[in-house]
Amino acid sequence: MSERLDLTLIMTWLMLVVTGLVMVVSATAALSGGPTFYLTKLVFFTAIAVIVVAVLARVPLRFWEVVHKPCILLAIAMCVVVLLPGVSEEVKGSRRWIDLGFFQLQPAEVAKLLVVVYVAGYVARAGDRLANSWPALLKPLGWIGLLCVLILLQKDFGSVLVIVVLTGGMLFLGGVRARDFCVLAIVTCLCLGAAAVLEPYRVERLLTFRDPWAAAFGGGYQLTQALIAFGRGGFLGVGIGEGVQKLFYLPEPHNDFIYAVIAEELGLVGAIAILAVLGFVTIRCCRIARDAVAERRVFAGMLAYGVALLLGIQTVINVGVNTGALPTKGLTLPFVSFGGNSLVVCSALIGLAIRAHYERRRVRPPIRGRSIDGPSPMAEKPHAV
């Protein structure tokens, strides 16, 4: 089995996970509980992530193709449950976590994985109807739209944005006509814009995004502190553990703004290196998808494209927020930020990509010195019965 596994992808994933362990320990030096508390929790979730990757790498993709419809129903059900009174606690005006005792389940994170499976399965099933029939195109959008409304009720606009872009990207790659895609993109942008302006804090973030220094101790505080971290890091950084911005200046230094901590302690070189590795993982998954589609394994190809899109979208948004290129939004950096749900879900995506690569069709070796493309001696005469 080992010769059929994508060892390059596995080693790159492990490299990112280890980097995340190191940076989380550094970023939590001044937080309540200390780095030991966060390291213990992260090691626990890392062990779960490794198990999840090992399991998903062995589960045939045919299983996920068969159950792709229940996946979207499960995502919707979880997002309904988290909104029920008494199930989740309201934190900073949001209801996003279900307390399972030993850890907090975040349905929106799991929903991203389930959306990848559902859309991949639908595209494989719909085939050419996506390009020729509006009802065939609108059917999955109805389910995704319902899911997004439920996540908006949790006050999680960032996850909605990720799911919308993810779904649009997968449907476009699945064969939706450019004309239809543009119409849907315009309608979606209008809906997202309306959802953004309905909440005052989102409007404030959009306004302070234009000039965060004008509200350096208000709505622009997070971004200004992140930019200070980038400035202090310079080219080579101040050294691991030597950063200052994580000492009660930078909010969520171990989570949403860990990239700023990396930039301060590892400098421009370290920040670009992390971004390059994440980019490599995304491109690697795209290549797995391309090869699968070329082999007419549509579900495997769309699944791998979904993995690449989801990891790429979250990376772009997190880095964009940290550098001030995008408005502030709470999304983790895949594999690096602290967060059990994010780590397990992103690792599960890697497990699916590994399986898609494992199921690739291998060219048989030449028989009796003949070319692979030449006729087989076994095909010249029928077997005796």
mmCIF file of C-alpha atoms in Angstrom:
data_model
loop_
_atom_site.group_PDB
_atom_site.id
_atom_site.type_symbol
_atom_site.label_atom_id
_atom_site.label_comp_id
_atom_site.label_asym_id
_atom_site.label_seq_id
_atom_site.Cartn_x
_atom_site.Cartn_y
_atom_site.Cartn_z
ATOM 1 C CA MET A 1 0.000 0.000 0.000
ATOM 2 C CA SER A 2 2.834 2.408 0.797
ATOM 3 C CA GLU A 3 3.945 2.693 -2.833
ATOM 4 C CA ARG A 4 0.464 3.949 -3.777
ATOM 5 C CA LEU A 5 0.225 6.560 -1.031
ATOM 6 C CA ASP A 6 1.098 10.172 -1.713
ATOM 7 C CA LEU A 7 4.003 10.323 0.720
ATOM 8 C CA THR A 8 4.854 13.878 -0.342
ATOM 9 C CA LEU A 9 1.415 15.114 0.687
ATOM 10 C CA ILE A 10 1.568 13.161 3.948
ATOM 11 C CA MET A 11 4.981 14.552 4.902
ATOM 12 C CA THR A 12 3.912 18.107 4.021
ATOM 13 C CA TRP A 13 0.797 17.743 6.163
ATOM 14 C CA LEU A 14 2.880 16.483 9.096
ATOM 15 C CA MET A 15 5.280 19.391 8.647
ATOM 16 C CA LEU A 16 2.433 21.885 8.937
ATOM 17 C CA VAL A 17 0.986 20.136 11.996
ATOM 18 C CA VAL A 18 4.348 20.190 13.786
ATOM 19 C CA THR A 19 4.801 23.849 12.861
ATOM 20 C CA GLY A 20 1.392 24.533 14.351
ATOM 21 C CA LEU A 21 2.375 22.810 17.602
ATOM 22 C CA VAL A 22 5.511 24.924 17.923
ATOM 23 C CA MET A 23 3.824 28.223 17.081
ATOM 24 C CA VAL A 24 0.839 27.618 19.349
ATOM 25 C CA VAL A 25 3.185 26.969 22.286
ATOM 26 C CA SER A 26 4.960 30.218 21.513
ATOM 27 C CA ALA A 27 1.761 32.219 20.987
ATOM 28 C CA THR A 28 0.166 31.062 24.267
ATOM 29 C CA ALA A 29 3.083 31.939 26.531
ATOM 30 C CA ALA A 30 1.175 34.751 28.244
ATOM 31 C CA LEU A 31 -2.368 33.357 28.050
ATOM 32 C CA SER A 32 -4.301 31.983 31.005
ATOM 33 C CA GLY A 33 -3.260 28.394 31.666
ATOM 34 C CA GLY A 34 0.078 28.833 29.933
ATOM 35 C CA PRO A 35 1.462 26.989 26.908
ATOM 36 C CA THR A 36 1.267 23.601 28.651
ATOM 37 C CA PHE A 37 -2.522 23.789 28.820
ATOM 38 C CA TYR A 38 -2.881 24.589 25.122
ATOM 39 C CA LEU A 39 -0.183 22.128 24.078
ATOM 40 C CA THR A 40 -1.914 19.297 25.933
ATOM 41 C CA LYS A 41 -5.206 20.003 24.186
ATOM 42 C CA LEU A 42 -3.539 20.393 20.802
ATOM 43 C CA VAL A 43 -1.605 17.135 21.170
ATOM 44 C CA PHE A 44 -4.891 15.397 21.977
ATOM 45 C CA PHE A 45 -6.537 16.745 18.835
ATOM 46 C CA THR A 46 -3.418 16.027 16.798
ATOM 47 C CA ALA A 47 -3.692 12.368 17.813
ATOM 48 C CA ILE A 48 -7.339 12.377 16.733
ATOM 49 C CA ALA A 49 -6.353 14.036 13.436
ATOM 50 C CA VAL A 50 -3.753 11.355 12.722
ATOM 51 C CA ILE A 51 -6.328 8.627 13.397
ATOM 52 C CA VAL A 52 -8.866 10.358 11.145
ATOM 53 C CA VAL A 53 -6.364 10.601 8.281
ATOM 54 C CA ALA A 54 -5.400 6.935 8.684
ATOM 55 C CA VAL A 55 -9.049 5.849 8.656
ATOM 56 C CA LEU A 56 -10.171 8.010 5.736
ATOM 57 C CA ALA A 57 -7.167 6.934 3.696
ATOM 58 C CA ARG A 58 -8.520 3.367 3.910
ATOM 59 C CA VAL A 59 -12.208 4.056 3.267
ATOM 60 C CA PRO A 60 -13.110 3.616 -0.433
ATOM 61 C CA LEU A 61 -14.405 6.799 -2.037
ATOM 62 C CA ARG A 62 -17.371 4.808 -3.284
ATOM 63 C CA PHE A 63 -18.715 4.927 0.282
ATOM 64 C CA TRP A 64 -18.706 8.730 0.321
ATOM 65 C CA GLU A 65 -20.249 8.875 -3.132
ATOM 66 C CA VAL A 66 -23.135 6.716 -1.945
ATOM 67 C CA VAL A 67 -23.773 8.755 1.219
ATOM 68 C CA HIS A 68 -23.264 12.229 -0.260
ATOM 69 C CA LYS A 69 -26.975 13.093 0.094
ATOM 70 C CA PRO A 70 -27.161 12.314 3.835
ATOM 71 C CA CYS A 71 -24.019 14.429 4.310
ATOM 72 C CA ILE A 72 -25.834 17.700 3.577
ATOM 73 C CA LEU A 73 -28.750 16.611 5.763
ATOM 74 C CA LEU A 74 -26.331 15.882 8.600
ATOM 75 C CA ALA A 75 -24.721 19.308 8.203
ATOM 76 C CA ILE A 76 -28.118 21.012 8.357
ATOM 77 C CA ALA A 77 -29.198 18.940 11.361
ATOM 78 C CA MET A 78 -26.060 19.852 13.336
ATOM 79 C CA CYS A 79 -26.535 23.535 12.547
ATOM 80 C CA VAL A 80 -30.124 23.329 13.767
ATOM 81 C CA VAL A 81 -29.135 21.572 16.999
ATOM 82 C CA VAL A 82 -26.536 24.198 17.917
ATOM 83 C CA LEU A 83 -29.259 26.869 17.801
ATOM 84 C CA LEU A 84 -31.570 25.049 20.204
ATOM 85 C CA PRO A 85 -31.891 26.622 23.682
ATOM 86 C CA GLY A 86 -29.825 24.828 26.299
ATOM 87 C CA VAL A 87 -27.616 23.025 23.780
ATOM 88 C CA SER A 88 -25.000 25.720 23.317
ATOM 89 C CA GLU A 89 -23.870 28.748 25.279
ATOM 90 C CA GLU A 90 -23.818 32.215 23.791
ATOM 91 C CA VAL A 91 -20.247 33.519 23.550
ATOM 92 C CA LYS A 92 -19.724 37.122 22.384
ATOM 93 C CA GLY A 93 -23.190 37.085 20.838
ATOM 94 C CA SER A 94 -22.602 33.843 18.896
ATOM 95 C CA ARG A 95 -23.849 30.284 19.273
ATOM 96 C CA ARG A 96 -21.318 28.095 17.470
ATOM 97 C CA TRP A 97 -20.318 25.221 19.763
ATOM 98 C CA ILE A 98 -21.989 22.101 21.133
ATOM 99 C CA ASP A 99 -20.498 20.956 24.433
ATOM 100 C CA LEU A 100 -19.807 17.217 24.241
ATOM 101 C CA GLY A 101 -17.951 17.094 27.545
ATOM 102 C CA PHE A 102 -14.435 16.308 26.420
ATOM 103 C CA PHE A 103 -14.449 18.902 23.627
ATOM 104 C CA GLN A 104 -16.553 21.598 21.959
ATOM 105 C CA LEU A 105 -17.993 20.580 18.573
ATOM 106 C CA GLN A 106 -18.319 23.384 16.044
ATOM 107 C CA PRO A 107 -20.944 22.291 13.478
ATOM 108 C CA ALA A 108 -19.974 24.973 10.952
ATOM 109 C CA GLU A 109 -16.456 23.515 10.677
ATOM 110 C CA VAL A 110 -17.757 19.983 10.110
ATOM 111 C CA ALA A 111 -20.319 21.362 7.650
ATOM 112 C CA LYS A 112 -17.502 22.561 5.377
ATOM 113 C CA LEU A 113 -16.232 18.986 5.032
ATOM 114 C CA LEU A 114 -19.736 17.639 4.458
ATOM 115 C CA VAL A 115 -20.404 20.290 1.786
ATOM 116 C CA VAL A 116 -17.304 19.143 -0.110
ATOM 117 C CA VAL A 117 -18.588 15.550 -0.121
ATOM 118 C CA TYR A 118 -22.137 16.570 -1.046
ATOM 119 C CA VAL A 119 -21.243 18.874 -3.937
ATOM 120 C CA ALA A 120 -18.704 16.377 -5.306
ATOM 121 C CA GLY A 121 -21.333 13.640 -5.222
ATOM 122 C CA TYR A 122 -23.975 15.855 -6.826
ATOM 123 C CA VAL A 123 -21.684 16.944 -9.664
ATOM 124 C CA ALA A 124 -20.717 13.324 -10.357
ATOM 125 C CA ARG A 125 -24.400 12.343 -10.397
ATOM 126 C CA ALA A 126 -25.753 15.307 -12.369
ATOM 127 C CA GLY A 127 -23.148 15.214 -15.130
ATOM 128 C CA ASP A 128 -24.046 17.330 -18.173
ATOM 129 C CA ARG A 129 -27.360 18.421 -16.643
ATOM 130 C CA LEU A 130 -25.473 21.082 -14.665
ATOM 131 C CA ALA A 131 -24.700 22.920 -17.889
ATOM 132 C CA ASN A 132 -28.070 22.351 -19.557
ATOM 133 C CA SER A 133 -30.693 22.621 -16.826
ATOM 134 C CA TRP A 134 -31.390 25.428 -14.367
ATOM 135 C CA PRO A 135 -33.356 23.122 -12.015
ATOM 136 C CA ALA A 136 -30.368 20.777 -11.850
ATOM 137 C CA LEU A 137 -28.140 23.723 -10.946
ATOM 138 C CA LEU A 138 -30.492 25.288 -8.405
ATOM 139 C CA LYS A 139 -31.223 22.068 -6.496
ATOM 140 C CA PRO A 140 -27.884 21.863 -4.620
ATOM 141 C CA LEU A 141 -27.920 25.650 -4.132
ATOM 142 C CA GLY A 142 -31.204 25.349 -2.254
ATOM 143 C CA TRP A 143 -29.677 22.969 0.298
ATOM 144 C CA ILE A 144 -26.496 25.032 0.577
ATOM 145 C CA GLY A 145 -28.557 28.208 0.961
ATOM 146 C CA LEU A 146 -30.521 26.696 3.849
ATOM 147 C CA LEU A 147 -27.288 25.645 5.514
ATOM 148 C CA CYS A 148 -25.843 29.135 5.119
ATOM 149 C CA VAL A 149 -28.918 30.733 6.692
ATOM 150 C CA LEU A 150 -28.536 28.478 9.730
ATOM 151 C CA ILE A 151 -24.853 29.369 10.038
ATOM 152 C CA LEU A 152 -25.685 33.069 9.736
ATOM 153 C CA LEU A 153 -28.016 32.631 12.704
ATOM 154 C CA GLN A 154 -24.950 31.428 14.620
ATOM 155 C CA LYS A 155 -23.298 34.782 13.795
ATOM 156 C CA ASP A 156 -20.595 33.068 11.738
ATOM 157 C CA PHE A 157 -20.368 35.118 8.557
ATOM 158 C CA GLY A 158 -16.845 33.883 7.814
ATOM 159 C CA SER A 159 -17.901 30.239 7.479
ATOM 160 C CA VAL A 160 -20.805 31.269 5.238
ATOM 161 C CA LEU A 161 -18.404 33.139 2.974
ATOM 162 C CA VAL A 162 -16.111 30.095 2.770
ATOM 163 C CA ILE A 163 -18.979 27.699 1.974
ATOM 164 C CA VAL A 164 -20.410 30.004 -0.691
ATOM 165 C CA VAL A 165 -17.077 30.446 -2.489
ATOM 166 C CA LEU A 166 -16.324 26.724 -2.104
ATOM 167 C CA THR A 167 -19.665 25.692 -3.598
ATOM 168 C CA GLY A 168 -19.370 28.146 -6.461
ATOM 169 C CA GLY A 169 -15.859 27.010 -7.283
ATOM 170 C CA MET A 170 -16.785 23.328 -7.279
ATOM 171 C CA LEU A 171 -19.873 23.864 -9.437
ATOM 172 C CA PHE A 172 -17.872 25.934 -11.911
ATOM 173 C CA LEU A 173 -15.213 23.235 -12.140
ATOM 174 C CA GLY A 174 -18.021 20.689 -12.440
ATOM 175 C CA GLY A 175 -19.191 22.160 -15.731
ATOM 176 C CA VAL A 176 -21.609 25.026 -14.999
ATOM 177 C CA ARG A 177 -21.775 27.444 -17.925
ATOM 178 C CA ALA A 178 -19.909 30.712 -17.427
ATOM 179 C CA ARG A 179 -23.076 32.713 -18.153
ATOM 180 C CA ASP A 180 -25.076 30.908 -15.474
ATOM 181 C CA PHE A 181 -22.173 31.117 -13.053
ATOM 182 C CA CYS A 182 -21.912 34.904 -13.480
ATOM 183 C CA VAL A 183 -25.642 35.362 -12.863
ATOM 184 C CA LEU A 184 -25.468 33.298 -9.685
ATOM 185 C CA ALA A 185 -22.296 35.093 -8.569
ATOM 186 C CA ILE A 186 -23.990 38.490 -8.867
ATOM 187 C CA VAL A 187 -27.078 37.344 -6.945
ATOM 188 C CA THR A 188 -24.906 35.749 -4.269
ATOM 189 C CA CYS A 189 -22.781 38.868 -3.843
ATOM 190 C CA LEU A 190 -25.917 40.960 -3.375
ATOM 191 C CA CYS A 191 -27.221 38.543 -0.745
ATOM 192 C CA LEU A 192 -23.897 38.460 1.116
ATOM 193 C CA GLY A 193 -23.684 42.249 0.967
ATOM 194 C CA ALA A 194 -27.161 42.543 2.460
ATOM 195 C CA ALA A 195 -26.269 40.066 5.212
ATOM 196 C CA ALA A 196 -23.118 42.054 5.990
ATOM 197 C CA VAL A 197 -24.841 45.425 6.400
ATOM 198 C CA LEU A 198 -27.619 43.995 8.573
ATOM 199 C CA GLU A 199 -25.200 43.637 11.492
ATOM 200 C CA PRO A 200 -23.644 46.856 12.857
ATOM 201 C CA TYR A 201 -20.380 45.179 13.882
ATOM 202 C CA ARG A 202 -19.853 43.938 10.314
ATOM 203 C CA VAL A 203 -20.369 47.447 8.971
ATOM 204 C CA GLU A 204 -17.854 48.732 11.517
ATOM 205 C CA ARG A 205 -15.293 46.171 10.369
ATOM 206 C CA LEU A 206 -15.771 47.197 6.754
ATOM 207 C CA LEU A 207 -15.336 50.872 7.624
ATOM 208 C CA THR A 208 -12.270 50.377 9.815
ATOM 209 C CA PHE A 209 -10.743 48.101 7.184
ATOM 210 C CA ARG A 210 -10.277 51.149 4.954
ATOM 211 C CA ASP A 211 -8.215 52.982 7.610
ATOM 212 C CA PRO A 212 -7.577 50.871 10.725
ATOM 213 C CA TRP A 213 -5.212 53.471 12.207
ATOM 214 C CA ALA A 214 -8.091 55.928 12.484
ATOM 215 C CA ALA A 215 -9.666 53.556 15.024
ATOM 216 C CA ALA A 216 -6.499 51.974 16.409
ATOM 217 C CA PHE A 217 -8.100 51.478 19.835
ATOM 218 C CA GLY A 218 -11.538 50.617 18.502
ATOM 219 C CA GLY A 219 -12.673 48.581 15.521
ATOM 220 C CA GLY A 220 -9.207 48.630 13.965
ATOM 221 C CA TYR A 221 -7.372 47.388 17.063
ATOM 222 C CA GLN A 222 -6.855 43.803 15.894
ATOM 223 C CA LEU A 223 -5.522 44.788 12.503
ATOM 224 C CA THR A 224 -3.205 47.520 13.777
ATOM 225 C CA GLN A 225 -1.645 45.150 16.302
ATOM 226 C CA ALA A 226 -1.179 42.525 13.574
ATOM 227 C CA LEU A 227 0.494 45.077 11.319
ATOM 228 C CA ILE A 228 2.806 46.096 14.166
ATOM 229 C CA ALA A 229 3.784 42.415 14.496
ATOM 230 C CA PHE A 230 4.677 42.296 10.800
ATOM 231 C CA GLY A 231 6.733 45.452 11.158
ATOM 232 C CA ARG A 232 8.636 44.169 14.196
ATOM 233 C CA GLY A 233 9.435 40.867 12.486
ATOM 234 C CA GLY A 234 11.313 42.397 9.611
ATOM 235 C CA PHE A 235 13.105 40.018 7.278
ATOM 236 C CA LEU A 236 14.303 37.256 9.643
ATOM 237 C CA GLY A 237 12.100 37.806 12.700
ATOM 238 C CA VAL A 238 12.904 38.305 16.367
ATOM 239 C CA GLY A 239 13.138 34.574 17.094
ATOM 240 C CA ILE A 240 10.697 31.901 18.260
ATOM 241 C CA GLY A 241 9.312 32.819 21.670
ATOM 242 C CA GLU A 242 10.690 36.358 21.526
ATOM 243 C CA GLY A 243 7.623 38.055 20.088
ATOM 244 C CA VAL A 244 5.991 40.901 21.994
ATOM 245 C CA GLN A 245 2.638 41.356 20.258
ATOM 246 C CA LYS A 246 1.301 38.089 21.672
ATOM 247 C CA LEU A 247 1.747 39.494 25.204
ATOM 248 C CA PHE A 248 -1.808 40.831 25.607
ATOM 249 C CA TYR A 249 -1.529 43.159 22.605
ATOM 250 C CA LEU A 250 -2.694 40.922 19.771
ATOM 251 C CA PRO A 251 -6.152 39.353 20.314
ATOM 252 C CA GLU A 252 -6.380 35.609 19.623
ATOM 253 C CA PRO A 253 -2.632 35.236 18.918
ATOM 254 C CA HIS A 254 -2.893 31.433 18.914
ATOM 255 C CA ASN A 255 -5.932 31.288 16.658
ATOM 256 C CA ASP A 256 -7.129 33.862 14.114
ATOM 257 C CA PHE A 257 -3.923 35.935 14.240
ATOM 258 C CA ILE A 258 -1.265 33.259 14.541
ATOM 259 C CA TYR A 259 0.088 34.266 11.128
ATOM 260 C CA ALA A 260 1.000 37.668 12.602
ATOM 261 C CA VAL A 261 2.866 35.883 15.405
ATOM 262 C CA ILE A 262 4.713 33.831 12.780
ATOM 263 C CA ALA A 263 5.617 37.005 10.880
ATOM 264 C CA GLU A 264 6.970 38.659 14.036
ATOM 265 C CA GLU A 265 8.999 35.697 15.286
ATOM 266 C CA LEU A 266 10.089 34.127 11.970
ATOM 267 C CA GLY A 267 10.056 37.268 9.857
ATOM 268 C CA LEU A 268 9.157 37.652 6.205
ATOM 269 C CA VAL A 269 11.146 34.517 5.363
ATOM 270 C CA GLY A 270 9.176 32.348 7.787
ATOM 271 C CA ALA A 271 5.821 33.859 6.820
ATOM 272 C CA ILE A 272 6.444 33.253 3.121
ATOM 273 C CA ALA A 273 7.715 29.726 3.837
ATOM 274 C CA ILE A 274 4.497 28.797 5.681
ATOM 275 C CA LEU A 275 2.422 30.301 2.894
ATOM 276 C CA ALA A 276 4.461 28.403 0.292
ATOM 277 C CA VAL A 277 3.927 25.066 2.061
ATOM 278 C CA LEU A 278 0.175 25.673 2.308
ATOM 279 C CA GLY A 279 0.180 26.648 -1.359
ATOM 280 C CA PHE A 280 2.039 23.454 -2.205
ATOM 281 C CA VAL A 281 -0.606 21.359 -0.428
ATOM 282 C CA THR A 282 -3.347 23.136 -2.381
ATOM 283 C CA ILE A 283 -1.590 22.629 -5.716
ATOM 284 C CA ARG A 284 -0.866 19.003 -4.884
ATOM 285 C CA CYS A 285 -4.568 18.369 -4.268
ATOM 286 C CA CYS A 286 -5.390 20.111 -7.564
ATOM 287 C CA ARG A 287 -3.040 17.753 -9.399
ATOM 288 C CA ILE A 288 -4.670 14.739 -7.753
ATOM 289 C CA ALA A 289 -8.038 16.127 -8.892
ATOM 290 C CA ARG A 290 -6.830 16.752 -12.432
ATOM 291 C CA ASP A 291 -5.491 13.215 -12.772
ATOM 292 C CA ALA A 292 -8.705 11.734 -11.381
ATOM 293 C CA VAL A 293 -10.878 13.692 -13.819
ATOM 294 C CA ALA A 294 -8.603 12.620 -16.684
ATOM 295 C CA GLU A 295 -9.232 9.012 -15.628
ATOM 296 C CA ARG A 296 -13.003 9.681 -15.610
ATOM 297 C CA ARG A 297 -13.180 9.303 -11.834
ATOM 298 C CA VAL A 298 -15.423 12.342 -11.551
ATOM 299 C CA PHE A 299 -16.339 12.006 -7.878
ATOM 300 C CA ALA A 300 -12.713 11.558 -6.807
ATOM 301 C CA GLY A 301 -11.673 14.511 -8.949
ATOM 302 C CA MET A 302 -14.364 16.835 -7.632
ATOM 303 C CA LEU A 303 -13.642 15.722 -4.076
ATOM 304 C CA ALA A 304 -9.957 16.577 -4.465
ATOM 305 C CA TYR A 305 -10.841 19.905 -6.080
ATOM 306 C CA GLY A 306 -13.079 20.623 -3.102
ATOM 307 C CA VAL A 307 -10.242 19.841 -0.697
ATOM 308 C CA ALA A 308 -7.911 22.185 -2.591
ATOM 309 C CA LEU A 309 -10.509 24.954 -2.736
ATOM 310 C CA LEU A 310 -11.411 24.757 0.944
ATOM 311 C CA LEU A 311 -7.803 24.767 2.151
ATOM 312 C CA GLY A 312 -6.876 27.495 -0.329
ATOM 313 C CA ILE A 313 -9.842 29.730 0.520
ATOM 314 C CA GLN A 314 -9.219 29.546 4.263
ATOM 315 C CA THR A 315 -5.514 30.242 3.778
ATOM 316 C CA VAL A 316 -6.169 33.275 1.568
ATOM 317 C CA ILE A 317 -8.765 34.725 3.956
ATOM 318 C CA ASN A 318 -6.661 34.186 7.101
ATOM 319 C CA VAL A 319 -3.515 35.636 5.558
ATOM 320 C CA GLY A 320 -5.532 38.457 3.988
ATOM 321 C CA VAL A 321 -7.041 39.379 7.365
ATOM 322 C CA ASN A 322 -3.652 39.263 9.109
ATOM 323 C CA THR A 323 -2.012 41.493 6.502
ATOM 324 C CA GLY A 324 -4.896 43.949 6.172
ATOM 325 C CA ALA A 325 -5.776 42.899 2.626
ATOM 326 C CA LEU A 326 -9.236 41.735 3.760
ATOM 327 C CA PRO A 327 -11.658 42.890 6.484
ATOM 328 C CA THR A 328 -11.245 41.215 9.869
ATOM 329 C CA LYS A 329 -12.912 37.804 9.948
ATOM 330 C CA GLY A 330 -12.444 34.943 12.386
ATOM 331 C CA LEU A 331 -11.070 32.052 10.340
ATOM 332 C CA THR A 332 -8.209 29.759 11.276
ATOM 333 C CA LEU A 333 -5.037 29.117 9.305
ATOM 334 C CA PRO A 334 -5.268 25.438 8.226
ATOM 335 C CA PHE A 335 -3.180 23.037 10.364
ATOM 336 C CA VAL A 336 -1.362 25.887 12.120
ATOM 337 C CA SER A 337 -3.932 27.774 14.196
ATOM 338 C CA PHE A 338 -5.060 26.410 17.551
ATOM 339 C CA GLY A 339 -8.452 24.721 17.340
ATOM 340 C CA GLY A 340 -9.393 21.075 17.548
ATOM 341 C CA ASN A 341 -12.320 21.284 15.123
ATOM 342 C CA SER A 342 -10.278 23.043 12.457
ATOM 343 C CA LEU A 343 -7.312 20.685 12.796
ATOM 344 C CA VAL A 344 -9.405 17.514 12.608
ATOM 345 C CA VAL A 345 -11.547 18.764 9.700
ATOM 346 C CA CYS A 346 -8.561 19.997 7.662
ATOM 347 C CA SER A 347 -6.743 16.728 8.332
ATOM 348 C CA ALA A 348 -9.839 14.798 7.246
ATOM 349 C CA LEU A 349 -9.660 16.689 3.955
ATOM 350 C CA ILE A 350 -6.082 15.502 3.545
ATOM 351 C CA GLY A 351 -7.242 11.937 4.238
ATOM 352 C CA LEU A 352 -9.773 12.197 1.413
ATOM 353 C CA ALA A 353 -7.124 13.562 -0.971
ATOM 354 C CA ILE A 354 -4.764 10.727 -0.035
ATOM 355 C CA ARG A 355 -7.507 8.207 -0.818
ATOM 356 C CA ALA A 356 -8.249 9.883 -4.162
ATOM 357 C CA HIS A 357 -4.578 9.518 -5.071
ATOM 358 C CA TYR A 358 -4.490 5.923 -3.798
ATOM 359 C CA GLU A 359 -7.361 4.879 -6.073
ATOM 360 C CA ARG A 360 -5.683 6.181 -9.212
ATOM 361 C CA ARG A 361 -5.410 3.793 -12.122
ATOM 362 C CA ARG A 362 -1.938 2.368 -12.530
ATOM 363 C CA VAL A 363 -0.507 1.451 -15.932
ATOM 364 C CA ARG A 364 0.403 -2.217 -16.074
ATOM 365 C CA PRO A 365 4.074 -3.078 -16.709
ATOM 366 C CA PRO A 366 5.076 -4.418 -20.147
ATOM 367 C CA ILE A 367 4.508 -8.135 -20.744
ATOM 368 C CA ARG A 368 7.335 -10.223 -22.234
ATOM 369 C CA GLY A 369 9.257 -7.175 -23.359
ATOM 370 C CA ARG A 370 6.396 -5.749 -25.391
ATOM 371 C CA SER A 371 5.280 -2.129 -25.242
ATOM 372 C CA ILE A 372 2.563 -1.210 -22.797
ATOM 373 C CA ASP A 373 0.463 0.008 -25.705
ATOM 374 C CA GLY A 374 1.054 -3.064 -27.820
ATOM 375 C CA PRO A 375 -1.232 -6.096 -28.001
ATOM 376 C CA SER A 376 -0.932 -8.572 -25.186
ATOM 377 C CA PRO A 377 -0.017 -12.157 -26.054
ATOM 378 C CA MET A 378 -2.804 -13.225 -23.707
ATOM 379 C CA ALA A 379 -5.293 -11.317 -25.865
ATOM 380 C CA GLU A 380 -4.284 -13.033 -29.123
ATOM 381 C CA LYS A 381 -5.791 -16.375 -28.158
ATOM 382 C CA PRO A 382 -8.815 -16.997 -26.000
ATOM 383 C CA HIS A 383 -8.351 -18.999 -22.854
ATOM 384 C CA ALA A 384 -9.384 -22.590 -23.055
ATOM 385 C CA VAL A 385 -12.558 -23.364 -21.168
#
